[in-house]
Amino acid sequence: MRLASIARKAQPVSAVFLFAMLAYGVVGVLWGLWHPTVDVEVTANGALDPVPGTEDASFVGFACFVIVTGLLAFGVAGWSFLTKPRGPAMMMWTTLVVFSGTWWAFAIGARITSWMNTLPEGHPAPGDVLHLASADISLTALLLPMTIALVFYWCASVMSDSETFSDSAASAEN
C-alpha cells in the first residue's frame, strides 16, 4: 500500500522528466543537424581565409540554440503547471528538468555537429573549402532556459486563482 502511494506521487514527476528529455533530445538532434558552419578556403600559401558571409555561423548557432531551448522552456513549464500537481516542489523540479534538458540538447547537438563536420584526412590542397563548426556555447545558454522556466512557472502560480491552486494541490495528495 505504501509503495502504491509513492508510485502515484512519483508519476507526475516522471512524466515531466520524460516529456522534457524527449523534447530536448529532439531539439538537440535538429540543432546538431542544422548547425551552421564557417567555410574557409585554403590559400596557395596554406593559410585559411573565411568565405564571406559565413563568419558569424557560431553566433547564429548559439542564438538559435538559446531561442529554441528558451521557447521549449516556456512549453515545459506551462505544460507542467497546467497538467501536473502545482507547488514549490514541482516548480523547482521543472526548473531542474529544464536545465538538464538544455544540457542534454547541447550534448546531443554538439556530438552530431562534430560527427557531421569532421576535417578531411591528409593535407588540403589550395582552393579546397573546409567546413568548420563550433558547437561551443556559454553557461548563459544553459542557464537562460532554466531561468525562463522558473520565472514563467512562478508568474503562473502568482497569477492563478487560489482555488485552482488549492484544488490541484489537494488532488496531488489523494
PDB file of C-alpha atoms in Angstrom:
ATOM      1  CA  MET A   1       0.000   0.000   0.000  1.00  0.00           C
ATOM      2  CA  ARG A   2       2.815   2.416   0.826  1.00  0.00           C
ATOM      3  CA  LEU A   3       4.583   1.562  -2.442  1.00  0.00           C
ATOM      4  CA  ALA A   4       1.440   2.333  -4.462  1.00  0.00           C
ATOM      5  CA  SER A   5       1.198   5.733  -2.766  1.00  0.00           C
ATOM      6  CA  ILE A   6       4.820   6.530  -3.611  1.00  0.00           C
ATOM      7  CA  ALA A   7       4.335   5.408  -7.213  1.00  0.00           C
ATOM      8  CA  ARG A   8       1.201   7.555  -7.586  1.00  0.00           C
ATOM      9  CA  LYS A   9       3.049  10.638  -6.283  1.00  0.00           C
ATOM     10  CA  ALA A  10       6.106   9.963  -8.476  1.00  0.00           C
ATOM     11  CA  GLN A  11       4.105   9.648 -11.692  1.00  0.00           C
ATOM     12  CA  PRO A  12       3.720  13.400 -12.404  1.00  0.00           C
ATOM     13  CA  VAL A  13       7.395  13.996 -11.657  1.00  0.00           C
ATOM     14  CA  SER A  14       8.400  11.185 -14.005  1.00  0.00           C
ATOM     15  CA  ALA A  15       6.091  12.467 -16.738  1.00  0.00           C
ATOM     16  CA  VAL A  16       7.669  15.935 -16.635  1.00  0.00           C
ATOM     17  CA  PHE A  17      11.142  14.399 -16.825  1.00  0.00           C
ATOM     18  CA  LEU A  18      10.265  12.069 -19.707  1.00  0.00           C
ATOM     19  CA  PHE A  19       8.449  14.746 -21.732  1.00  0.00           C
ATOM     20  CA  ALA A  20      11.258  17.268 -21.277  1.00  0.00           C
ATOM     21  CA  MET A  21      14.086  14.858 -22.074  1.00  0.00           C
ATOM     22  CA  LEU A  22      12.351  13.672 -25.238  1.00  0.00           C
ATOM     23  CA  ALA A  23      11.582  17.219 -26.367  1.00  0.00           C
ATOM     24  CA  TYR A  24      15.080  18.499 -25.618  1.00  0.00           C
ATOM     25  CA  GLY A  25      16.587  15.418 -27.267  1.00  0.00           C
ATOM     26  CA  VAL A  26      14.711  16.193 -30.483  1.00  0.00           C
ATOM     27  CA  VAL A  27      15.839  19.831 -30.258  1.00  0.00           C
ATOM     28  CA  GLY A  28      19.440  18.665 -29.794  1.00  0.00           C
ATOM     29  CA  VAL A  29      19.292  16.410 -32.844  1.00  0.00           C
ATOM     30  CA  LEU A  30      17.760  19.141 -35.010  1.00  0.00           C
ATOM     31  CA  TRP A  31      20.249  21.747 -33.761  1.00  0.00           C
ATOM     32  CA  GLY A  32      23.152  19.395 -34.462  1.00  0.00           C
ATOM     33  CA  LEU A  33      21.917  18.582 -37.962  1.00  0.00           C
ATOM     34  CA  TRP A  34      21.186  22.206 -38.851  1.00  0.00           C
ATOM     35  CA  HIS A  35      24.163  23.857 -37.103  1.00  0.00           C
ATOM     36  CA  PRO A  36      25.725  26.397 -39.498  1.00  0.00           C
ATOM     37  CA  THR A  37      29.379  26.137 -40.452  1.00  0.00           C
ATOM     38  CA  VAL A  38      32.133  28.623 -41.126  1.00  0.00           C
ATOM     39  CA  ASP A  39      33.500  27.893 -44.585  1.00  0.00           C
ATOM     40  CA  VAL A  40      37.206  28.543 -45.030  1.00  0.00           C
ATOM     41  CA  GLU A  41      39.209  28.343 -48.242  1.00  0.00           C
ATOM     42  CA  VAL A  42      42.771  27.078 -48.302  1.00  0.00           C
ATOM     43  CA  THR A  43      45.041  29.657 -49.951  1.00  0.00           C
ATOM     44  CA  ALA A  44      48.149  28.991 -52.043  1.00  0.00           C
ATOM     45  CA  ASN A  45      50.427  29.574 -49.031  1.00  0.00           C
ATOM     46  CA  GLY A  46      48.379  27.205 -46.816  1.00  0.00           C
ATOM     47  CA  ALA A  47      46.508  29.866 -44.856  1.00  0.00           C
ATOM     48  CA  LEU A  48      42.778  29.706 -44.263  1.00  0.00           C
ATOM     49  CA  ASP A  49      40.576  32.562 -45.463  1.00  0.00           C
ATOM     50  CA  PRO A  50      36.937  32.636 -44.369  1.00  0.00           C
ATOM     51  CA  VAL A  51      34.384  32.563 -47.154  1.00  0.00           C
ATOM     52  CA  PRO A  52      32.413  35.831 -46.998  1.00  0.00           C
ATOM     53  CA  GLY A  53      29.008  35.506 -45.380  1.00  0.00           C
ATOM     54  CA  THR A  54      29.872  32.563 -43.128  1.00  0.00           C
ATOM     55  CA  GLU A  55      31.940  34.310 -40.445  1.00  0.00           C
ATOM     56  CA  ASP A  56      29.056  34.645 -37.983  1.00  0.00           C
ATOM     57  CA  ALA A  57      27.979  30.986 -38.107  1.00  0.00           C
ATOM     58  CA  SER A  58      28.960  30.330 -34.484  1.00  0.00           C
ATOM     59  CA  PHE A  59      26.821  33.207 -33.264  1.00  0.00           C
ATOM     60  CA  VAL A  60      23.879  32.114 -35.398  1.00  0.00           C
ATOM     61  CA  GLY A  61      24.150  28.595 -33.971  1.00  0.00           C
ATOM     62  CA  PHE A  62      24.367  29.974 -30.427  1.00  0.00           C
ATOM     63  CA  ALA A  63      21.398  32.313 -30.936  1.00  0.00           C
ATOM     64  CA  CYS A  64      19.236  29.565 -32.420  1.00  0.00           C
ATOM     65  CA  PHE A  65      20.105  27.251 -29.522  1.00  0.00           C
ATOM     66  CA  VAL A  66      19.176  29.882 -26.943  1.00  0.00           C
ATOM     67  CA  ILE A  67      15.933  30.852 -28.688  1.00  0.00           C
ATOM     68  CA  VAL A  68      14.699  27.304 -29.288  1.00  0.00           C
ATOM     69  CA  THR A  69      15.602  25.990 -25.822  1.00  0.00           C
ATOM     70  CA  GLY A  70      14.091  29.125 -24.272  1.00  0.00           C
ATOM     71  CA  LEU A  71      10.818  28.613 -26.146  1.00  0.00           C
ATOM     72  CA  LEU A  72      10.818  24.969 -25.133  1.00  0.00           C
ATOM     73  CA  ALA A  73      11.337  26.050 -21.510  1.00  0.00           C
ATOM     74  CA  PHE A  74       8.102  28.064 -21.764  1.00  0.00           C
ATOM     75  CA  GLY A  75       6.368  24.996 -23.134  1.00  0.00           C
ATOM     76  CA  VAL A  76       7.662  22.583 -20.488  1.00  0.00           C
ATOM     77  CA  ALA A  77       6.915  24.971 -17.615  1.00  0.00           C
ATOM     78  CA  GLY A  78       3.449  25.776 -18.949  1.00  0.00           C
ATOM     79  CA  TRP A  79       2.597  22.133 -19.555  1.00  0.00           C
ATOM     80  CA  SER A  80       3.881  21.187 -16.109  1.00  0.00           C
ATOM     81  CA  PHE A  81       1.910  23.986 -14.473  1.00  0.00           C
ATOM     82  CA  LEU A  82      -1.337  23.234 -16.289  1.00  0.00           C
ATOM     83  CA  THR A  83      -1.363  19.440 -16.117  1.00  0.00           C
ATOM     84  CA  LYS A  84       0.624  18.396 -13.037  1.00  0.00           C
ATOM     85  CA  PRO A  85       0.174  18.983  -9.295  1.00  0.00           C
ATOM     86  CA  ARG A  86       1.270  22.531  -8.531  1.00  0.00           C
ATOM     87  CA  GLY A  87       3.537  23.762  -5.820  1.00  0.00           C
ATOM     88  CA  PRO A  88       7.067  24.873  -4.984  1.00  0.00           C
ATOM     89  CA  ALA A  89       8.449  21.343  -5.275  1.00  0.00           C
ATOM     90  CA  MET A  90       7.086  20.920  -8.814  1.00  0.00           C
ATOM     91  CA  MET A  91       8.338  24.397  -9.728  1.00  0.00           C
ATOM     92  CA  MET A  92      11.863  23.501  -8.606  1.00  0.00           C
ATOM     93  CA  TRP A  93      11.652  20.079 -10.262  1.00  0.00           C
ATOM     94  CA  THR A  94      10.534  21.638 -13.552  1.00  0.00           C
ATOM     95  CA  THR A  95      13.403  24.127 -13.342  1.00  0.00           C
ATOM     96  CA  LEU A  96      15.928  21.351 -12.723  1.00  0.00           C
ATOM     97  CA  VAL A  97      14.490  19.252 -15.541  1.00  0.00           C
ATOM     98  CA  VAL A  98      14.691  22.182 -17.976  1.00  0.00           C
ATOM     99  CA  PHE A  99      18.347  22.730 -17.022  1.00  0.00           C
ATOM    100  CA  SER A 100      19.066  19.017 -17.528  1.00  0.00           C
ATOM    101  CA  GLY A 101      17.180  19.049 -20.812  1.00  0.00           C
ATOM    102  CA  THR A 102      19.112  22.057 -22.060  1.00  0.00           C
ATOM    103  CA  TRP A 103      22.373  20.325 -21.212  1.00  0.00           C
ATOM    104  CA  TRP A 104      21.091  17.167 -22.926  1.00  0.00           C
ATOM    105  CA  ALA A 105      20.175  19.130 -26.080  1.00  0.00           C
ATOM    106  CA  PHE A 106      23.630  20.701 -26.145  1.00  0.00           C
ATOM    107  CA  ALA A 107      25.407  17.359 -25.630  1.00  0.00           C
ATOM    108  CA  ILE A 108      23.451  15.664 -28.418  1.00  0.00           C
ATOM    109  CA  GLY A 109      23.730  18.629 -30.783  1.00  0.00           C
ATOM    110  CA  ALA A 110      27.467  19.074 -30.211  1.00  0.00           C
ATOM    111  CA  ARG A 111      28.080  15.365 -30.830  1.00  0.00           C
ATOM    112  CA  ILE A 112      26.091  15.396 -34.072  1.00  0.00           C
ATOM    113  CA  THR A 113      27.752  18.632 -35.209  1.00  0.00           C
ATOM    114  CA  SER A 114      31.246  17.245 -34.635  1.00  0.00           C
ATOM    115  CA  TRP A 115      30.285  13.962 -36.316  1.00  0.00           C
ATOM    116  CA  MET A 116      28.933  15.727 -39.412  1.00  0.00           C
ATOM    117  CA  ASN A 117      31.764  18.249 -39.768  1.00  0.00           C
ATOM    118  CA  THR A 118      34.987  16.287 -39.476  1.00  0.00           C
ATOM    119  CA  LEU A 119      38.052  17.578 -41.283  1.00  0.00           C
ATOM    120  CA  PRO A 120      39.230  15.547 -44.282  1.00  0.00           C
ATOM    121  CA  GLU A 121      42.228  13.233 -43.953  1.00  0.00           C
ATOM    122  CA  GLY A 122      45.573  14.442 -45.240  1.00  0.00           C
ATOM    123  CA  HIS A 123      46.675  17.901 -46.281  1.00  0.00           C
ATOM    124  CA  PRO A 124      44.135  20.119 -48.002  1.00  0.00           C
ATOM    125  CA  ALA A 125      45.081  21.491 -51.405  1.00  0.00           C
ATOM    126  CA  PRO A 126      44.922  25.188 -52.257  1.00  0.00           C
ATOM    127  CA  GLY A 127      41.391  26.103 -53.286  1.00  0.00           C
ATOM    128  CA  ASP A 128      39.755  23.466 -51.069  1.00  0.00           C
ATOM    129  CA  VAL A 129      36.887  24.711 -48.944  1.00  0.00           C
ATOM    130  CA  LEU A 130      36.655  23.318 -45.418  1.00  0.00           C
ATOM    131  CA  HIS A 131      33.515  23.446 -43.307  1.00  0.00           C
ATOM    132  CA  LEU A 132      34.198  24.215 -39.650  1.00  0.00           C
ATOM    133  CA  ALA A 133      31.532  24.074 -36.976  1.00  0.00           C
ATOM    134  CA  SER A 134      31.891  25.356 -33.456  1.00  0.00           C
ATOM    135  CA  ALA A 135      29.309  23.920 -31.093  1.00  0.00           C
ATOM    136  CA  ASP A 136      30.577  25.933 -28.151  1.00  0.00           C
ATOM    137  CA  ILE A 137      28.036  27.755 -26.039  1.00  0.00           C
ATOM    138  CA  SER A 138      28.379  29.740 -22.862  1.00  0.00           C
ATOM    139  CA  LEU A 139      26.946  28.997 -19.460  1.00  0.00           C
ATOM    140  CA  THR A 140      24.385  31.698 -20.207  1.00  0.00           C
ATOM    141  CA  ALA A 141      22.841  29.490 -22.879  1.00  0.00           C
ATOM    142  CA  LEU A 142      22.406  26.731 -20.299  1.00  0.00           C
ATOM    143  CA  LEU A 143      21.069  28.962 -17.526  1.00  0.00           C
ATOM    144  CA  LEU A 144      18.662  31.117 -19.531  1.00  0.00           C
ATOM    145  CA  PRO A 145      16.062  28.409 -20.317  1.00  0.00           C
ATOM    146  CA  MET A 146      16.134  27.272 -16.687  1.00  0.00           C
ATOM    147  CA  THR A 147      15.510  30.835 -15.544  1.00  0.00           C
ATOM    148  CA  ILE A 148      12.712  31.251 -18.085  1.00  0.00           C
ATOM    149  CA  ALA A 149      11.009  28.094 -16.794  1.00  0.00           C
ATOM    150  CA  LEU A 150      11.361  29.175 -13.160  1.00  0.00           C
ATOM    151  CA  VAL A 151      10.025  32.695 -13.735  1.00  0.00           C
ATOM    152  CA  PHE A 152       7.205  31.506 -16.006  1.00  0.00           C
ATOM    153  CA  TYR A 153       6.052  28.847 -13.512  1.00  0.00           C
ATOM    154  CA  TRP A 154       6.278  31.338 -10.640  1.00  0.00           C
ATOM    155  CA  CYS A 155       4.332  34.014 -12.568  1.00  0.00           C
ATOM    156  CA  ALA A 156       1.665  31.477 -13.494  1.00  0.00           C
ATOM    157  CA  SER A 157       1.418  30.470  -9.821  1.00  0.00           C
ATOM    158  CA  VAL A 158       1.087  34.068  -8.666  1.00  0.00           C
ATOM    159  CA  MET A 159      -1.485  34.945 -11.318  1.00  0.00           C
ATOM    160  CA  SER A 160      -3.652  31.835 -10.932  1.00  0.00           C
ATOM    161  CA  ASP A 161      -6.603  31.967  -8.594  1.00  0.00           C
ATOM    162  CA  SER A 162      -6.102  30.337  -5.207  1.00  0.00           C
ATOM    163  CA  GLU A 163      -8.998  27.890  -5.698  1.00  0.00           C
ATOM    164  CA  THR A 164      -7.381  26.362  -8.753  1.00  0.00           C
ATOM    165  CA  PHE A 165      -4.053  26.183  -6.979  1.00  0.00           C
ATOM    166  CA  SER A 166      -5.515  24.557  -3.839  1.00  0.00           C
ATOM    167  CA  ASP A 167      -7.665  22.129  -5.891  1.00  0.00           C
ATOM    168  CA  SER A 168      -4.578  20.982  -7.727  1.00  0.00           C
ATOM    169  CA  ALA A 169      -2.609  20.571  -4.501  1.00  0.00           C
ATOM    170  CA  ALA A 170      -5.479  18.635  -2.904  1.00  0.00           C
ATOM    171  CA  SER A 171      -5.710  16.276  -5.874  1.00  0.00           C
ATOM    172  CA  ALA A 172      -1.975  15.617  -5.608  1.00  0.00           C
ATOM    173  CA  GLU A 173      -2.360  14.475  -2.004  1.00  0.00           C
ATOM    174  CA  ASN A 174      -5.068  11.906  -2.856  1.00  0.00           C
TER     175      ASN A 174
END
